[in-house]
Amino acid sequence: MSDEVYDGWAREWLELEARAPELQPLSPFQWVSSQPSESFPTRIHRIPMLSLSNVYSLEELREWDAGLQKLLGTSQIDYTCELKIDGLAVSVIYEEGQLRVGVTRGDGTQGDEVTANLKTVRSLPHTLPEAISLEVRGEVYLARQDFDELNRRRAASGEPAFKNPRNAAAGSLRLLDSREVHRRRLSLFLYNQVDGPLESTHSASLKRLEDWGLPTNPEARRVSSIEDVAAFCAHWEAHHSELPYDIDGVVIKVDSLRMQEQVGFTAKSPRWAVAFKFTAEQAVTVLRAVELGVGRTGVLTPVAILDPVELNGTLVSRATLHNFDQVSRFDLHLGDTVTLEKGGEIIPKVVAVDAAQRAPEALALQPPAFCPVCDTRTVQEVGEVDWRCPNVQCPEQQQERVLHFVSRKAMDIDAVGPALVAQLFAHRLIANAADLYRLEVEALAQLERMGTKSAKNVMESIERSRTRPLGAFLHALGIPHVGEKTARVLARRMGSLEAIREASSEELAEIGEIGGVIAESIVRFFQDPEQQRLIEQLLAHGVTPVQQEVAGQKIAELEGKTVVITGTLSEPRDVWKQRLEEAGASVTGSVSRKTDFLLAGNNAGSKLEKARKLGVSLLDEATLRQWMGAEAQE
Ligand code: IVH
């Protein structure tokens, strides 16, 4: 559904909740929240980070203004109008002029402490000109140009593209490797100061932030009537695609801080501010054909081919239909008049079909009976929505599998990107991943846009991958249900490829993180003659995945023990998790009778309570560092 429909329902629900408070425990708003990640220390917001209520028309905007006039007993209210940046909210804390902490919004009460990542924002000063302390909030985002550049890099290394700049910014802020974050060029606009020396109006506070060298948005304007607010909204609704970054509306704030205080807050948002949301732009066009994409696992994805139409300033002739369930839900026919929407993603989607305009003889779209590439009869497994080509030899699948094989988190063969893989297949230089290791410089150098130098480069990149860690190798094989993380666990716990190939599903399922479905999928994969042949070929060509030596020694106190981590620690949780696992412990998510230790940091909450009740031993970082010796010293 579109954002507007969603917000409409959400609003109706909240109104119903207000009338029936006894139903509130059932409310989706109680359980839908963005959980802070496990990897960063959690930090509680001293002042909660609220959201804004939305209006969708100038009429609703005027109603909001009328309500405020009544509350304040005056018709003279000045407003600040700002762009609503489509990124994610963060809070930044300076102490005595030094940038100390950066936190994501999280669920509004607590977020992830991502200071190192925020420090990569080039416009954010680490030191202020005066030794002042303040907390400011703003929006982290990726400019369109930086987003395109990031996706180009990802395509080149075979990684999936981000759907939109906001997702890319959110994903980047959560990376553990700040050098990669730096490369992605995150940007920031600060829009609200919540602590520290304040002026008497919001616009003056913004000006002061700017004087301190902090990044604020240059388009903010102070106006003195709701009609000027409406003009600002109308202007940006028409012109926002000209900005170098995405916005999804305008935020209007009462300018006087005294008035803000007077009107105060509701439970979820301030009464003194509102978001004017732009209507998602739509376009109507005609569906001419459906193209099928074939993925690495044979999944067939329908793509609508359309009469070109302009949407958000670009000419669109393709739209995603997601899967055939969606096609049958819309009861799509060839020649149908369809409505498209951008919905925050680069590839537009079909959101509605006008059945009334359908010609009586129009053909209904059916799931394909045969693979468009290799003509094998398609299958739909019980309980799955996707239709698949079951032929593992299907050339398109082979190609997609090789792309997965070379990608960064798999074999990391960075000199082999999508264009080269396509060339290699087209010239029949390879038919599968193992063939990469038989390539020769001479043959490669014959390819278009490739000289001896690049060919050597490619060969070196392939050569380096022969000794990738076992986990990365397992991930590269593309075992169904085994992602990058499971592959690593499998490698660490089983130690060698041989052990994994010989393991029964019962043995595999004994590994904490691996359930029955995954275990069976692994066994089935290694029993498949096709896969066996591929693995034999890889080994014969000298691929020797290495099980990284477990860093440090197994530690007697921890070996075979179960540990739970909670609270704010001085290092990311992932780091502790890895160290603990390397020391022979297994790390689980919740405290139970089986838990041996709780590693508790600051602000440990319910897990600490439960551990105390069950008599679970507590550990702190200092003790662990002592046990682990020099390895875990900071
Ligand atoms: S003010 C207490 N100003 O919109 C309210 N928010 O829907 C503080 N946003 O979570 C928010 N641009 O992530 C404000 N100029 C702006 C904004 C803005 C984007 C985001 C922010 C917030 C969300 C609310």
XYZ file of C-alpha atoms and ligand atoms in Angstrom:
658
model
C 0.000 0.000 0.000
C 1.111 3.587 -0.389
C 2.471 5.600 2.570
C -0.659 7.690 2.517
C -3.023 4.748 2.853
C -0.807 3.336 5.621
C -0.790 6.637 7.511
C -4.558 6.946 7.037
C -5.128 3.563 8.655
C -2.588 4.257 11.359
C -4.373 7.452 12.215
C -7.780 5.780 12.281
C -6.365 3.097 14.557
C -4.898 5.670 16.952
C -8.249 7.456 17.115
C -9.979 4.166 17.921
C -7.363 3.462 20.573
C -8.001 6.818 22.152
C -11.688 5.849 22.457
C -10.956 2.354 23.782
C -7.841 2.585 25.959
C -8.453 -0.931 27.317
C -7.450 -2.249 23.883
C -4.091 -0.511 23.958
C -2.085 -3.565 25.042
C -3.172 -5.163 21.732
C -2.003 -2.170 19.755
C 0.445 -2.758 16.908
C 2.081 0.492 18.011
C 3.146 -1.297 21.190
C 5.107 -3.942 19.367
C 6.147 -2.442 16.070
C 9.348 -0.646 16.929
C 12.775 -0.412 15.452
C 14.791 -2.561 17.816
C 18.277 -1.236 18.435
C 20.877 -3.586 16.953
C 22.871 -6.048 19.039
C 26.177 -4.788 17.792
C 26.430 -1.288 19.215
C 26.175 -0.208 22.829
C 22.667 0.990 23.587
C 22.185 4.472 24.938
C 19.088 5.840 26.553
C 17.967 9.257 25.268
C 17.890 11.658 28.206
C 15.184 13.508 26.296
C 13.081 11.068 24.229
C 13.172 11.419 20.452
C 9.561 11.877 19.429
C 8.053 11.735 15.983
C 5.785 14.200 14.219
C 2.123 14.061 13.380
C 1.390 14.345 9.674
C -0.975 16.405 7.542
C -1.663 15.591 3.905
C -3.363 18.703 2.579
C -3.257 22.456 2.937
C -6.724 22.204 4.451
C -5.480 19.947 7.263
C -2.544 22.311 7.711
C -4.914 25.259 8.224
C -6.900 23.216 10.760
C -3.690 22.591 12.696
C -2.958 26.329 12.697
C -6.514 27.130 13.823
C -6.150 24.686 16.722
C -2.922 26.354 17.826
C -4.443 29.837 17.578
C -7.165 28.666 19.918
C -4.741 27.084 22.380
C -2.499 30.156 22.410
C -5.294 32.732 22.295
C -3.646 34.688 19.469
C -3.860 34.814 15.696
C -0.238 35.924 15.360
C 1.967 32.838 15.268
C 5.347 32.836 13.527
C 6.481 29.530 12.036
C 9.751 28.078 10.811
C 9.360 25.971 7.682
C 11.998 23.304 7.053
C 12.507 20.548 4.537
C 11.661 17.095 5.861
C 14.853 15.252 5.014
C 14.268 11.589 4.153
C 16.992 9.962 6.206
C 17.194 8.828 9.799
C 17.195 10.825 12.980
C 20.237 11.012 15.238
C 21.185 12.861 18.372
C 24.609 14.460 18.740
C 26.101 15.454 22.087
C 28.906 17.969 22.545
C 30.556 18.344 25.932
C 32.592 21.476 26.511
C 32.942 22.009 22.807
C 33.983 18.422 21.993
C 31.863 16.003 19.986
C 31.380 13.125 22.422
C 28.423 10.981 21.438
C 26.257 10.209 18.408
C 23.157 8.026 18.845
C 20.504 6.770 16.441
C 16.846 7.403 17.232
C 16.209 3.679 17.761
C 12.765 3.288 19.279
C 12.756 6.906 20.467
C 13.663 5.930 24.034
C 17.015 4.309 23.335
C 19.197 3.973 20.282
C 22.560 2.663 19.122
C 25.670 4.583 19.994
C 27.318 5.105 16.609
C 29.745 7.907 17.486
C 32.618 6.704 15.300
C 30.319 6.440 12.294
C 28.804 9.892 12.828
C 32.281 11.337 13.054
C 32.786 10.331 9.418
C 30.248 12.995 8.367
C 32.530 15.567 6.800
C 30.463 18.652 7.668
C 30.155 17.773 11.364
C 32.818 19.556 13.438
C 34.512 17.470 16.144
C 35.310 20.657 18.067
C 33.165 23.773 18.464
C 34.628 27.293 18.590
C 33.450 27.665 22.213
C 33.618 25.208 25.113
C 29.827 24.801 25.233
C 27.801 21.669 25.978
C 24.738 20.908 23.924
C 22.577 18.155 22.471
C 21.348 18.617 18.911
C 19.203 16.447 16.696
C 19.129 16.059 12.977
C 18.836 13.788 10.033
C 21.606 11.648 8.532
C 21.137 11.104 4.810
C 22.936 10.184 1.615
C 22.935 12.735 -1.188
C 21.620 11.254 -4.457
C 25.015 11.478 -6.096
C 26.715 9.598 -3.234
C 23.924 7.031 -3.286
C 24.442 6.382 -7.005
C 28.181 6.105 -6.495
C 27.691 3.609 -3.636
C 25.373 1.447 -5.720
C 27.830 1.544 -8.634
C 30.550 0.237 -6.323
C 28.229 -2.453 -4.986
C 27.242 -3.574 -8.470
C 30.913 -3.828 -9.410
C 31.594 -6.139 -6.474
C 28.439 -8.181 -7.030
C 26.614 -6.875 -3.948
C 22.887 -6.110 -4.114
C 21.933 -2.480 -4.675
C 20.274 -0.445 -1.938
C 16.669 0.383 -2.769
C 16.822 4.049 -1.880
C 19.114 6.613 -0.227
C 17.354 6.276 3.123
C 17.913 2.511 3.321
C 21.504 3.032 2.269
C 22.046 5.664 4.978
C 20.439 3.444 7.628
C 22.510 0.442 6.561
C 25.691 2.490 6.538
C 25.191 3.934 9.996
C 24.946 0.378 11.340
C 28.221 -0.807 9.822
C 30.890 -1.861 12.275
C 33.689 -0.756 9.958
C 33.906 3.053 10.147
C 36.366 3.208 7.249
C 33.678 1.832 4.961
C 31.200 4.329 6.442
C 33.663 7.112 5.648
C 33.859 5.940 2.030
C 30.083 6.147 1.716
C 30.029 9.891 2.441
C 27.064 10.260 4.797
C 25.672 13.773 5.209
C 23.789 15.467 8.027
C 21.473 18.405 8.657
C 20.808 19.411 12.248
C 17.318 20.778 12.914
C 16.625 20.880 16.631
C 18.629 21.801 19.690
C 17.246 20.084 22.796
C 19.819 21.018 25.407
C 22.431 23.712 26.029
C 22.268 27.505 25.702
C 19.028 28.313 23.834
C 17.730 31.436 22.132
C 14.126 32.561 22.471
C 13.032 31.358 19.025
C 13.683 28.214 17.009
C 14.909 30.234 14.011
C 17.457 32.077 16.180
C 18.632 28.721 17.624
C 19.133 27.380 14.117
C 21.105 30.506 13.238
C 23.315 29.979 16.302
C 23.968 26.363 15.330
C 25.093 27.665 11.980
C 27.355 30.270 13.651
C 28.997 27.454 15.619
C 29.808 25.815 12.314
C 27.192 23.067 12.613
C 25.478 21.824 9.434
C 21.933 23.217 9.076
C 19.711 23.171 6.029
C 19.951 26.388 3.980
C 16.323 26.256 2.821
C 14.706 26.847 6.262
C 12.543 30.003 6.389
C 10.760 31.902 9.118
C 7.296 33.081 8.055
C 4.548 34.950 9.859
C 1.320 33.503 8.476
C -0.113 30.091 7.633
C -0.581 31.325 4.050
C 3.189 31.763 3.742
C 3.599 28.258 5.177
C 1.214 26.953 2.505
C 3.209 28.729 -0.214
C 6.462 27.170 1.084
C 4.844 23.701 1.037
C 3.416 24.183 -2.473
C 6.773 25.397 -3.778
C 8.709 22.374 -2.503
C 6.017 19.907 -3.478
C 6.559 21.085 -7.065
C 10.347 21.455 -6.935
C 11.732 18.833 -4.562
C 13.129 16.669 -7.328
C 15.578 19.496 -8.115
C 17.269 19.111 -4.719
C 20.442 17.005 -4.537
C 18.883 14.882 -1.735
C 15.488 13.263 -1.034
C 12.828 14.946 1.069
C 9.356 13.602 1.789
C 7.644 16.746 2.990
C 7.979 19.968 4.949
C 8.233 20.315 8.725
C 6.493 23.326 10.237
C 7.462 24.449 13.746
C 6.079 27.194 15.992
C 8.983 29.621 16.125
C 8.638 31.014 19.657
C 10.064 28.604 22.254
C 7.768 30.125 24.864
C 4.744 29.278 22.714
C 6.174 25.791 22.124
C 6.304 25.293 25.864
C 2.750 26.559 26.247
C 1.241 24.025 23.829
C 3.511 21.129 24.807
C 3.322 17.513 23.624
C 0.961 14.630 23.082
C 2.260 11.143 23.984
C 3.949 10.687 20.621
C 4.669 14.089 19.165
C 4.946 17.799 19.880
C 1.808 19.909 19.335
C 4.026 22.759 18.157
C 5.241 20.998 15.023
C 3.696 19.093 12.160
C 4.895 17.338 9.001
C 3.242 18.269 5.713
C 3.704 15.106 3.651
C 3.931 15.258 -0.120
C 1.503 13.128 -2.078
C 3.408 10.253 -3.615
C 3.580 11.050 -7.301
C 1.678 8.611 -9.481
C 1.506 8.023 -13.191
C -0.929 6.062 -15.343
C 0.278 4.010 -18.287
C -0.303 0.778 -20.202
C 1.194 -2.642 -19.518
C 2.637 -4.035 -22.745
C 4.562 -7.132 -21.703
C 6.076 -8.989 -18.779
C 9.751 -9.844 -18.656
C 11.091 -12.567 -16.397
C 14.256 -12.290 -14.360
C 15.965 -15.548 -13.288
C 17.792 -15.421 -9.942
C 20.632 -17.532 -8.542
C 18.223 -20.026 -7.007
C 16.023 -20.107 -10.098
C 13.331 -17.766 -8.734
C 11.455 -16.077 -11.593
C 10.656 -12.413 -10.975
C 8.075 -10.678 -13.197
C 8.913 -7.180 -14.417
C 6.271 -5.041 -16.126
C 7.233 -3.490 -19.471
C 5.227 -0.292 -19.935
C 4.518 2.532 -22.319
C 7.091 5.143 -21.201
C 5.627 7.695 -18.804
C 7.123 10.475 -16.694
C 7.244 9.940 -12.933
C 9.100 12.189 -10.463
C 11.013 13.770 -13.322
C 12.271 10.548 -14.932
C 10.950 8.515 -17.842
C 9.789 5.112 -16.633
C 9.210 2.058 -18.809
C 9.701 -0.815 -16.324
C 8.152 -1.543 -12.956
C 8.518 -4.421 -10.541
C 5.630 -6.804 -9.990
C 7.490 -8.611 -7.158
C 6.036 -12.115 -7.734
C 3.153 -13.954 -9.362
C 1.009 -13.761 -6.243
C 0.971 -10.035 -6.794
C 0.106 -10.525 -10.484
C -2.882 -12.688 -9.653
C -3.998 -10.373 -6.840
C -4.213 -7.571 -9.416
C -5.677 -10.024 -11.953
C -3.328 -8.391 -14.472
C -4.039 -8.659 -18.198
C -1.862 -7.579 -21.113
C -2.846 -4.078 -22.241
C -4.133 -3.151 -18.773
C -4.127 0.463 -17.644
C -1.970 0.545 -14.512
C -1.032 3.155 -11.913
C 2.618 3.448 -10.902
C 4.179 4.955 -7.821
C 7.773 5.615 -6.800
C 7.205 4.746 -3.138
C 10.749 5.572 -2.019
C 12.360 2.962 -4.230
C 14.326 3.462 -7.400
C 12.314 0.957 -9.388
C 8.680 2.050 -9.398
C 5.914 -0.375 -8.540
C 2.447 -1.032 -9.896
C -0.046 0.029 -7.199
C -3.385 -0.257 -9.008
C -5.066 -1.640 -12.092
C -8.097 -0.187 -13.831
C -10.101 -3.292 -14.763
C -12.909 -1.163 -16.242
C -10.676 -0.134 -19.127
C -9.789 -3.717 -20.044
C -10.613 -4.987 -23.530
C -12.817 -8.121 -23.375
C -10.326 -10.225 -25.337
C -7.330 -9.177 -23.164
C -5.058 -12.038 -22.112
C -4.707 -12.753 -18.411
C -1.107 -13.054 -17.199
C -0.215 -16.532 -15.980
C 2.815 -17.791 -14.120
C 5.271 -19.086 -16.713
C 5.060 -22.814 -17.432
C 8.621 -22.865 -18.781
C 11.844 -21.057 -17.899
C 12.356 -18.206 -20.396
C 16.084 -19.001 -20.568
C 16.415 -22.810 -20.651
C 12.825 -23.869 -21.337
C 12.654 -26.225 -18.345
C 9.189 -26.736 -16.847
C 8.794 -24.398 -13.838
C 7.773 -25.451 -10.329
C 6.092 -23.829 -7.364
C 6.918 -25.581 -4.121
C 4.204 -26.080 -1.520
C 3.923 -23.071 0.751
C 6.129 -20.846 -1.440
C 4.912 -17.851 -3.457
C 7.728 -17.992 -5.991
C 7.813 -19.921 -9.231
C 11.245 -21.352 -9.956
C 13.245 -22.868 -12.763
C 14.461 -26.161 -11.225
C 17.298 -26.642 -13.715
C 20.559 -25.955 -11.875
C 22.329 -25.926 -15.264
C 20.173 -23.003 -16.457
C 22.743 -20.560 -17.909
C 21.157 -17.534 -16.266
C 21.235 -19.211 -12.846
C 24.834 -20.278 -13.393
C 25.753 -16.704 -14.159
C 23.953 -15.370 -11.097
C 25.648 -18.021 -8.965
C 29.066 -17.014 -10.224
C 28.224 -13.390 -9.380
C 27.347 -14.474 -5.878
C 30.508 -16.597 -5.680
C 32.814 -13.661 -6.498
C 31.007 -11.113 -4.276
C 32.822 -9.401 -1.447
C 31.506 -11.406 1.494
C 31.957 -14.652 -0.428
C 35.206 -15.231 -2.382
C 35.896 -11.494 -2.689
C 37.203 -11.644 -6.249
C 36.881 -7.907 -6.735
C 38.312 -7.729 -10.264
C 35.473 -9.907 -11.563
C 32.260 -7.857 -11.776
C 28.925 -8.361 -13.576
C 30.167 -7.110 -16.954
C 33.152 -9.465 -16.987
C 31.068 -12.436 -15.809
C 28.659 -11.819 -18.695
C 31.605 -11.672 -21.140
C 33.127 -14.865 -19.734
C 29.861 -16.719 -20.185
C 29.231 -15.269 -23.628
C 32.685 -16.421 -24.812
C 32.215 -19.779 -23.092
C 35.372 -19.240 -21.091
C 33.502 -20.369 -17.992
C 30.345 -22.365 -17.304
C 30.552 -22.343 -13.514
C 32.522 -20.908 -10.593
C 35.203 -23.629 -10.708
C 36.127 -22.631 -14.255
C 37.354 -19.264 -12.952
C 40.395 -21.090 -11.582
C 41.257 -22.483 -15.006
C 41.330 -19.121 -16.764
C 44.544 -18.075 -18.435
C 45.945 -14.607 -19.038
C 46.192 -15.120 -22.800
C 42.519 -15.997 -23.257
C 41.392 -13.224 -20.914
C 43.490 -10.600 -22.649
C 41.621 -11.327 -25.902
C 38.358 -10.033 -24.408
C 37.027 -6.634 -25.351
C 38.180 -3.768 -23.093
C 40.802 -6.022 -21.518
C 44.553 -5.788 -21.983
C 47.323 -7.990 -20.618
C 47.603 -5.742 -17.589
C 43.924 -5.987 -16.575
C 43.971 -9.690 -17.381
C 46.849 -10.178 -14.951
C 44.969 -8.142 -12.421
C 41.946 -10.422 -12.774
C 44.133 -13.503 -12.424
C 45.736 -12.165 -9.248
C 42.354 -11.372 -7.776
C 41.196 -14.942 -8.497
C 44.468 -16.356 -7.189
C 44.095 -14.569 -3.853
C 40.686 -16.158 -3.338
C 42.094 -19.704 -3.243
C 42.756 -19.350 0.458
C 39.619 -17.575 1.614
C 38.349 -18.458 5.113
C 36.156 -21.544 5.222
C 33.106 -19.483 6.263
C 33.383 -17.244 3.206
C 33.807 -20.315 0.978
C 30.669 -21.929 2.409
C 28.763 -18.685 1.865
C 30.040 -18.578 -1.730
C 28.606 -22.043 -2.423
C 25.115 -20.586 -1.949
C 23.645 -23.351 0.217
C 19.890 -22.644 0.545
C 19.018 -21.109 3.963
C 22.699 -20.587 4.805
C 23.573 -16.893 4.836
C 26.901 -15.323 5.524
C 26.564 -15.530 9.297
C 25.376 -19.135 9.446
C 28.229 -20.069 7.134
C 30.705 -18.559 9.567
C 29.169 -20.375 12.524
C 29.255 -23.616 10.592
C 32.921 -23.128 9.741
C 33.897 -22.295 13.281
C 31.982 -25.117 14.864
C 32.808 -27.856 12.384
C 36.379 -26.822 11.625
C 36.761 -28.244 8.112
C 34.934 -28.701 4.853
C 35.356 -32.486 5.218
C 33.616 -32.496 8.586
C 30.708 -30.492 7.207
C 30.313 -32.687 4.131
C 30.163 -35.788 6.289
C 27.940 -34.421 9.063
C 24.413 -35.756 9.549
C 21.541 -33.344 10.013
C 21.324 -34.404 13.687
C 24.954 -33.458 14.267
C 24.482 -30.130 12.502
C 21.324 -29.330 14.418
C 23.288 -29.664 17.647
C 25.019 -26.399 16.814
C 23.053 -23.786 18.724
C 22.460 -21.359 15.860
C 21.459 -24.026 13.334
C 17.904 -25.338 13.354
C 16.453 -28.485 11.786
C 15.440 -26.868 8.490
C 18.892 -25.400 7.938
C 20.608 -28.643 8.948
C 18.582 -30.617 6.431
C 19.182 -28.073 3.728
C 22.945 -28.398 4.304
C 22.877 -32.199 4.135
C 20.735 -32.141 0.991
C 23.105 -29.660 -0.619
C 26.193 -31.783 -0.034
C 24.390 -34.927 -1.226
C 23.456 -33.307 -4.529
C 25.707 -34.846 -7.224
C 25.865 -31.505 -9.093
C 27.162 -29.715 -6.038
C 29.553 -32.546 -5.243
C 31.030 -32.247 -8.713
C 31.423 -28.475 -8.375
C 33.136 -28.804 -5.001
C 35.464 -31.512 -6.320
C 36.357 -29.282 -9.253
C 37.052 -26.332 -6.968
C 39.293 -28.442 -4.751
C 41.038 -29.990 -7.757
C 41.823 -26.491 -9.051
C 43.597 -25.695 -5.830
C 40.915 -23.874 -3.859
C 41.790 -24.584 -0.243
C 39.483 -22.824 2.151
C 41.270 -22.191 5.398
C 39.693 -22.458 8.793
C 41.183 -19.414 10.466
C 43.154 -20.399 13.503
C 41.029 -19.589 16.482
C 42.520 -16.393 17.805
C 44.003 -16.974 21.241
C 43.501 -20.099 23.250
C 40.385 -21.837 24.394
C 39.819 -20.510 27.875
C 39.038 -23.051 30.542
C 36.581 -20.817 32.395
C 34.566 -20.292 29.217
C 34.899 -23.467 27.216
C 31.521 -25.089 26.639
C 29.762 -22.385 28.641
C 26.708 -20.401 27.563
C 26.948 -16.622 27.864
C 24.356 -13.865 27.395
C 25.417 -10.257 26.757
C 23.390 -7.253 27.937
C 23.687 -3.530 28.654
C 26.083 -0.906 27.345
C 29.641 -2.135 26.898
C 32.803 -0.264 26.007
C 33.134 -2.198 22.762
C 30.551 -3.390 20.229
C 28.691 -6.513 21.243
C 29.743 -8.322 18.090
C 33.353 -7.951 19.127
C 32.665 -9.529 22.516
C 30.533 -12.198 20.926
C 33.312 -13.217 18.589
C 35.921 -13.273 21.371
C 33.688 -15.349 23.599
C 32.995 -17.816 20.826
C 36.659 -18.071 20.012
C 37.324 -18.794 23.645
C 34.971 -21.763 23.368
C 31.737 -20.287 24.779
C 28.462 -20.051 22.916
C 26.592 -16.762 23.040
C 22.805 -16.794 23.160
C 20.131 -14.110 23.236
C 18.093 -14.737 26.338
C 18.746 -15.708 29.935
C 17.501 -19.122 31.021
C 18.456 -21.846 33.471
C 20.984 -23.056 30.918
C 22.868 -19.741 30.957
C 26.237 -19.959 32.732
C 27.251 -16.295 32.658
C 25.701 -12.904 32.015
C 28.144 -10.330 30.645
C 26.463 -7.188 31.950
C 27.382 -3.640 30.940
C 25.836 -0.364 32.084
C 22.067 0.076 32.144
C 21.479 -3.657 32.043
C 17.735 -4.130 32.429
C 15.431 -7.125 32.506
C 18.106 -9.684 31.591
C 20.116 -8.714 34.655
C 17.049 -9.044 36.834
C 16.262 -12.455 35.423
C 19.871 -13.618 35.797
C 19.837 -12.582 39.465
C 16.581 -14.452 40.008
C 17.968 -17.617 38.409
C 21.321 -17.284 40.154
C 23.301 -16.925 36.918
C 26.884 -15.730 37.524
C 27.655 -12.194 36.431
C 30.706 -11.175 34.447
C 32.084 -7.768 33.598
C 34.401 -6.671 30.820
C 37.388 -6.258 33.126
C 37.179 -9.859 34.365
C 36.852 -11.149 30.836
C 39.850 -9.125 29.712
C 41.853 -10.658 32.537
C 40.773 -14.175 31.579
C 41.524 -13.549 27.945
C 44.893 -11.968 28.546
C 46.472 -9.501 26.182
C 44.275 -10.347 23.210
C 41.286 -8.429 24.449
C 43.199 -5.452 25.833
C 42.052 -2.191 24.286
S 11.727 17.823 13.906
C 10.133 16.446 18.119
N 12.663 18.544 11.565
O 11.011 13.351 10.559
C 10.162 16.342 16.629
N 12.216 16.233 11.904
O 8.363 12.174 11.347
C 11.518 16.384 16.107
N 12.785 14.828 10.009
O 11.990 11.526 13.387
C 11.557 16.228 14.637
N 13.530 16.414 8.704
O 13.664 11.833 11.522
C 12.237 17.513 12.318
N 13.539 19.354 9.579
C 13.121 18.316 10.321
C 13.130 16.995 9.854
C 12.661 15.971 10.681
C 13.315 15.125 8.819
C 12.396 13.457 10.437
C 12.957 13.019 11.766
C 11.778 12.667 12.622
C 10.717 12.430 11.585
C 9.347 12.680 12.170
